[in-house]
Amino acid sequence: MRSRIALTISPHILHPIARRIHAIAHRIHEIALYPSSHRAKRSCDRSPAFSVATALRHLPCALQNPAMPVDLTKLFQIDDDGKLFISPVIRDWAIVSSYGVNTVIDLEGGLDDCIPTVPNGCLYVYFPIYDEQLPDLARLEAIANMGAYLIANGHALLSHCGMGFNRSALIAGRILHRLGMPGPDVVERLRERRPGALFNDIFAEHLRSLTQ
């Protein structure tokens, strides 16, 4: 009779592994959506030799096949006034502008080709960050201050990343906090308005810890 041994793995070990797998999956997804942009912006990556094949070698086989469905046809309204939105990658400016958005904070690895270039049109902030650790806090605070100021003065802002769950929610959460919402309420609001948001525990705890 064969004996079975139960193996228990601490969540403290599993969570960093899960975050890393998720980050690699995001990179694969972004490269699939913007292959030319990622070739052009390769100098922004931590490893100049990063490729889909490299990332796949680090993914469990079960994660290589399932598609990662992303709805690119709508934005998710976060505030009550229709001035703050988050979304996955954007391809069609007509969709974005239909929400009145005139400010875009781009957090994923490829430049947005659909951004209009008409003078005094769209304010476009390119701030690619990784869905792992927090970015530079001084820059994060500066972008939150700018976003809150613009919204308070009537502008509509979109924060977007690759899939619209973590990085975009981090920026939107910091903006909500600057507009007066306590940290725990920020996390609750984001998860309510964008189902599945903030499963990056580091981002969620950072926002939850914010005080007035």
Short mmCIF file of C-alpha atoms in Angstrom, two decimals:
data_model
loop_
_atom_site.label_atom_id
_atom_site.label_comp_id
_atom_site.label_asym_id
_atom_site.label_seq_id
_atom_site.Cartn_x
_atom_site.Cartn_y
_atom_site.Cartn_z
CA MET A 1 0.00 0.00 0.00
CA ARG A 2 1.44 3.28 -1.05
CA SER A 3 1.64 6.05 1.50
CA ARG A 4 0.82 9.64 0.64
CA ILE A 5 2.63 12.66 1.98
CA ALA A 6 0.74 15.93 2.27
CA LEU A 7 2.85 18.92 1.33
CA THR A 8 1.82 22.34 2.60
CA ILE A 9 3.31 25.42 0.95
CA SER A 10 3.17 28.73 2.75
CA PRO A 11 1.19 31.54 1.05
CA HIS A 12 4.26 33.72 1.65
CA ILE A 13 6.04 31.54 -0.91
CA LEU A 14 3.15 31.14 -3.32
CA HIS A 15 2.11 34.80 -3.57
CA PRO A 16 5.41 36.12 -5.02
CA ILE A 17 5.46 33.22 -7.49
CA ALA A 18 1.88 33.93 -8.53
CA ARG A 19 2.62 37.64 -8.96
CA ARG A 20 5.66 36.85 -11.10
CA ILE A 21 3.68 34.45 -13.32
CA HIS A 22 0.96 37.07 -13.67
CA ALA A 23 3.50 39.74 -14.62
CA ILE A 24 5.02 37.48 -17.28
CA ALA A 25 1.56 36.69 -18.61
CA HIS A 26 0.87 40.43 -18.86
CA ARG A 27 4.07 40.93 -20.85
CA ILE A 28 3.08 38.15 -23.26
CA HIS A 29 -0.36 39.70 -23.66
CA GLU A 30 1.06 43.17 -24.32
CA ILE A 31 3.59 41.92 -26.86
CA ALA A 32 0.83 40.03 -28.65
CA LEU A 33 -1.24 43.23 -28.85
CA TYR A 34 1.62 45.59 -29.75
CA PRO A 35 4.42 43.55 -31.35
CA SER A 36 5.89 46.45 -33.33
CA SER A 37 5.76 48.82 -30.36
CA HIS A 38 7.59 46.37 -28.16
CA ARG A 39 10.29 45.85 -30.73
CA ALA A 40 10.74 49.60 -30.97
CA LYS A 41 10.67 50.11 -27.19
CA ARG A 42 12.81 47.12 -26.26
CA SER A 43 15.31 49.42 -24.53
CA CYS A 44 12.65 50.07 -21.87
CA ASP A 45 12.61 46.41 -20.80
CA ARG A 46 14.74 45.11 -17.96
CA SER A 47 16.21 42.53 -20.32
CA PRO A 48 16.90 43.57 -23.93
CA ALA A 49 16.51 39.94 -24.99
CA PHE A 50 12.99 39.60 -23.58
CA SER A 51 10.71 37.70 -25.92
CA VAL A 52 7.51 35.71 -25.86
CA ALA A 53 9.55 32.50 -26.03
CA THR A 54 11.63 33.57 -23.02
CA ALA A 55 8.52 34.30 -21.00
CA LEU A 56 6.84 31.06 -21.98
CA ARG A 57 9.75 29.06 -20.61
CA HIS A 58 8.91 30.47 -17.19
CA LEU A 59 5.19 29.74 -17.36
CA PRO A 60 3.57 26.49 -16.28
CA CYS A 61 2.27 24.55 -19.25
CA ALA A 62 -1.30 25.05 -18.09
CA LEU A 63 -0.94 28.80 -18.50
CA GLN A 64 0.44 28.73 -22.04
CA ASN A 65 -2.81 27.78 -23.74
CA PRO A 66 -5.82 29.56 -22.16
CA ALA A 67 -6.72 32.86 -23.80
CA MET A 68 -6.84 35.97 -21.65
CA PRO A 69 -10.04 37.70 -22.81
CA VAL A 70 -9.98 41.48 -22.60
CA ASP A 71 -12.84 43.77 -23.59
CA LEU A 72 -11.34 46.66 -25.57
CA THR A 73 -14.71 48.22 -26.38
CA LYS A 74 -15.44 50.02 -23.12
CA LEU A 75 -13.94 51.95 -20.23
CA PHE A 76 -14.72 51.36 -16.56
CA GLN A 77 -15.98 54.43 -14.72
CA ILE A 78 -14.45 54.66 -11.24
CA ASP A 79 -15.80 57.92 -9.84
CA ASP A 80 -19.39 59.12 -9.58
CA ASP A 81 -18.97 62.11 -11.89
CA GLY A 82 -17.74 60.36 -15.03
CA LYS A 83 -14.25 61.89 -14.89
CA LEU A 84 -12.04 58.95 -13.89
CA PHE A 85 -11.81 55.70 -15.87
CA ILE A 86 -9.60 52.63 -16.14
CA SER A 87 -9.29 50.15 -18.99
CA PRO A 88 -7.10 47.61 -20.77
CA VAL A 89 -5.02 48.71 -23.75
CA ILE A 90 -6.70 51.15 -26.11
CA ARG A 91 -6.77 50.85 -29.89
CA ASP A 92 -9.70 53.02 -30.97
CA TRP A 93 -9.68 56.69 -29.93
CA ALA A 94 -13.34 57.01 -30.92
CA ILE A 95 -14.25 54.69 -28.05
CA VAL A 96 -12.11 56.63 -25.57
CA SER A 97 -13.29 60.07 -26.67
CA SER A 98 -16.94 58.99 -26.46
CA TYR A 99 -16.48 59.08 -22.68
CA GLY A 100 -15.19 62.65 -22.82
CA VAL A 101 -11.63 61.61 -21.96
CA ASN A 102 -8.91 64.12 -22.86
CA THR A 103 -6.12 62.84 -20.59
CA VAL A 104 -4.54 59.38 -20.84
CA ILE A 105 -2.03 57.79 -18.47
CA ASP A 106 -0.46 54.83 -20.26
CA LEU A 107 1.13 52.27 -17.92
CA GLU A 108 1.83 49.35 -20.28
CA GLY A 109 4.82 48.75 -22.48
CA GLY A 110 3.66 49.95 -25.90
CA LEU A 111 2.95 53.49 -27.03
CA ASP A 112 -0.69 54.13 -27.93
CA ASP A 113 -0.84 54.70 -31.69
CA CYS A 114 -4.43 55.92 -31.56
CA ILE A 115 -3.71 59.04 -29.46
CA PRO A 116 -4.62 62.16 -31.48
CA THR A 117 -1.80 64.59 -32.18
CA VAL A 118 -3.90 67.72 -32.68
CA PRO A 119 -2.45 70.59 -30.58
CA ASN A 120 -4.13 71.15 -27.21
CA GLY A 121 -6.08 67.93 -27.70
CA CYS A 122 -5.14 64.93 -25.57
CA LEU A 123 -2.66 65.07 -22.70
CA TYR A 124 -0.77 61.77 -22.96
CA VAL A 125 1.44 60.58 -20.09
CA TYR A 126 3.61 57.54 -20.84
CA PHE A 127 4.63 55.91 -17.55
CA PRO A 128 5.23 52.17 -18.15
CA ILE A 129 5.52 50.24 -14.89
CA TYR A 130 5.69 46.57 -13.94
CA ASP A 131 2.85 44.70 -12.29
CA GLU A 132 5.05 43.53 -9.45
CA GLN A 133 6.52 46.01 -6.97
CA LEU A 134 5.44 49.61 -6.50
CA PRO A 135 6.97 52.15 -8.89
CA ASP A 136 8.96 55.17 -7.74
CA LEU A 137 6.74 56.76 -5.10
CA ALA A 138 7.68 60.35 -5.93
CA ARG A 139 6.59 59.87 -9.54
CA LEU A 140 3.49 58.01 -8.42
CA GLU A 141 2.54 60.91 -6.14
CA ALA A 142 3.23 63.47 -8.87
CA ILE A 143 0.96 61.69 -11.35
CA ALA A 144 -1.77 61.32 -8.71
CA ASN A 145 -1.57 65.03 -7.90
CA MET A 146 -1.74 65.95 -11.57
CA GLY A 147 -4.67 63.61 -12.20
CA ALA A 148 -6.63 64.88 -9.22
CA TYR A 149 -6.00 68.50 -10.22
CA LEU A 150 -7.19 67.91 -13.78
CA ILE A 151 -10.31 66.06 -12.66
CA ALA A 152 -11.11 68.77 -10.11
CA ASN A 153 -10.94 71.26 -12.98
CA GLY A 154 -13.35 69.38 -15.21
CA HIS A 155 -11.11 67.12 -17.28
CA ALA A 156 -11.82 63.42 -17.79
CA LEU A 157 -8.91 61.01 -17.33
CA LEU A 158 -8.23 57.42 -18.36
CA SER A 159 -5.63 55.28 -16.61
CA HIS A 160 -4.90 52.13 -18.61
CA CYS A 161 -2.54 49.20 -18.53
CA GLY A 162 -2.39 45.88 -20.37
CA MET A 163 -5.55 44.30 -18.98
CA GLY A 164 -7.05 47.00 -16.77
CA PHE A 165 -6.83 45.26 -13.40
CA ASN A 166 -3.78 46.30 -11.37
CA ARG A 167 -1.52 49.05 -12.70
CA SER A 168 -4.39 51.17 -13.99
CA ALA A 169 -6.21 50.65 -10.68
CA LEU A 170 -3.12 51.71 -8.72
CA ILE A 171 -3.00 55.08 -10.47
CA ALA A 172 -6.76 55.58 -10.33
CA GLY A 173 -6.71 54.68 -6.65
CA ARG A 174 -4.04 57.24 -5.86
CA ILE A 175 -6.08 59.85 -7.74
CA LEU A 176 -9.24 58.92 -5.82
CA HIS A 177 -7.31 59.33 -2.59
CA ARG A 178 -6.05 62.76 -3.61
CA LEU A 179 -9.66 63.69 -4.32
CA GLY A 180 -10.53 62.87 -0.71
CA MET A 181 -11.44 59.17 -0.53
CA PRO A 182 -9.89 57.12 2.33
CA GLY A 183 -7.62 54.23 1.35
CA PRO A 184 -9.90 51.33 2.37
CA ASP A 185 -12.80 52.94 0.50
CA VAL A 186 -10.56 53.36 -2.55
CA VAL A 187 -9.86 49.62 -2.70
CA GLU A 188 -13.53 48.78 -2.22
CA ARG A 189 -14.60 51.24 -4.93
CA LEU A 190 -12.11 49.95 -7.48
CA ARG A 191 -13.11 46.34 -6.93
CA GLU A 192 -16.77 47.28 -7.17
CA ARG A 193 -16.45 49.28 -10.39
CA ARG A 194 -13.87 46.99 -12.03
CA PRO A 195 -14.57 43.36 -11.06
CA GLY A 196 -11.30 41.49 -10.56
CA ALA A 197 -9.24 44.63 -9.91
CA LEU A 198 -6.31 44.78 -7.50
CA PHE A 199 -5.47 41.12 -7.14
CA ASN A 200 -1.89 42.38 -6.85
CA ASP A 201 -1.66 42.33 -3.05
CA ILE A 202 1.18 44.87 -2.99
CA PHE A 203 -0.86 47.46 -4.87
CA ALA A 204 -4.00 46.73 -2.85
CA GLU A 205 -2.23 47.05 0.50
CA HIS A 206 -0.51 50.24 -0.60
CA LEU A 207 -3.84 51.85 -1.45
CA ARG A 208 -5.54 50.48 1.67
CA SER A 209 -2.82 52.01 3.87
CA LEU A 210 -3.35 55.55 2.56
CA THR A 211 -4.65 57.98 5.17
CA GLN A 212 -6.21 61.41 4.82
#
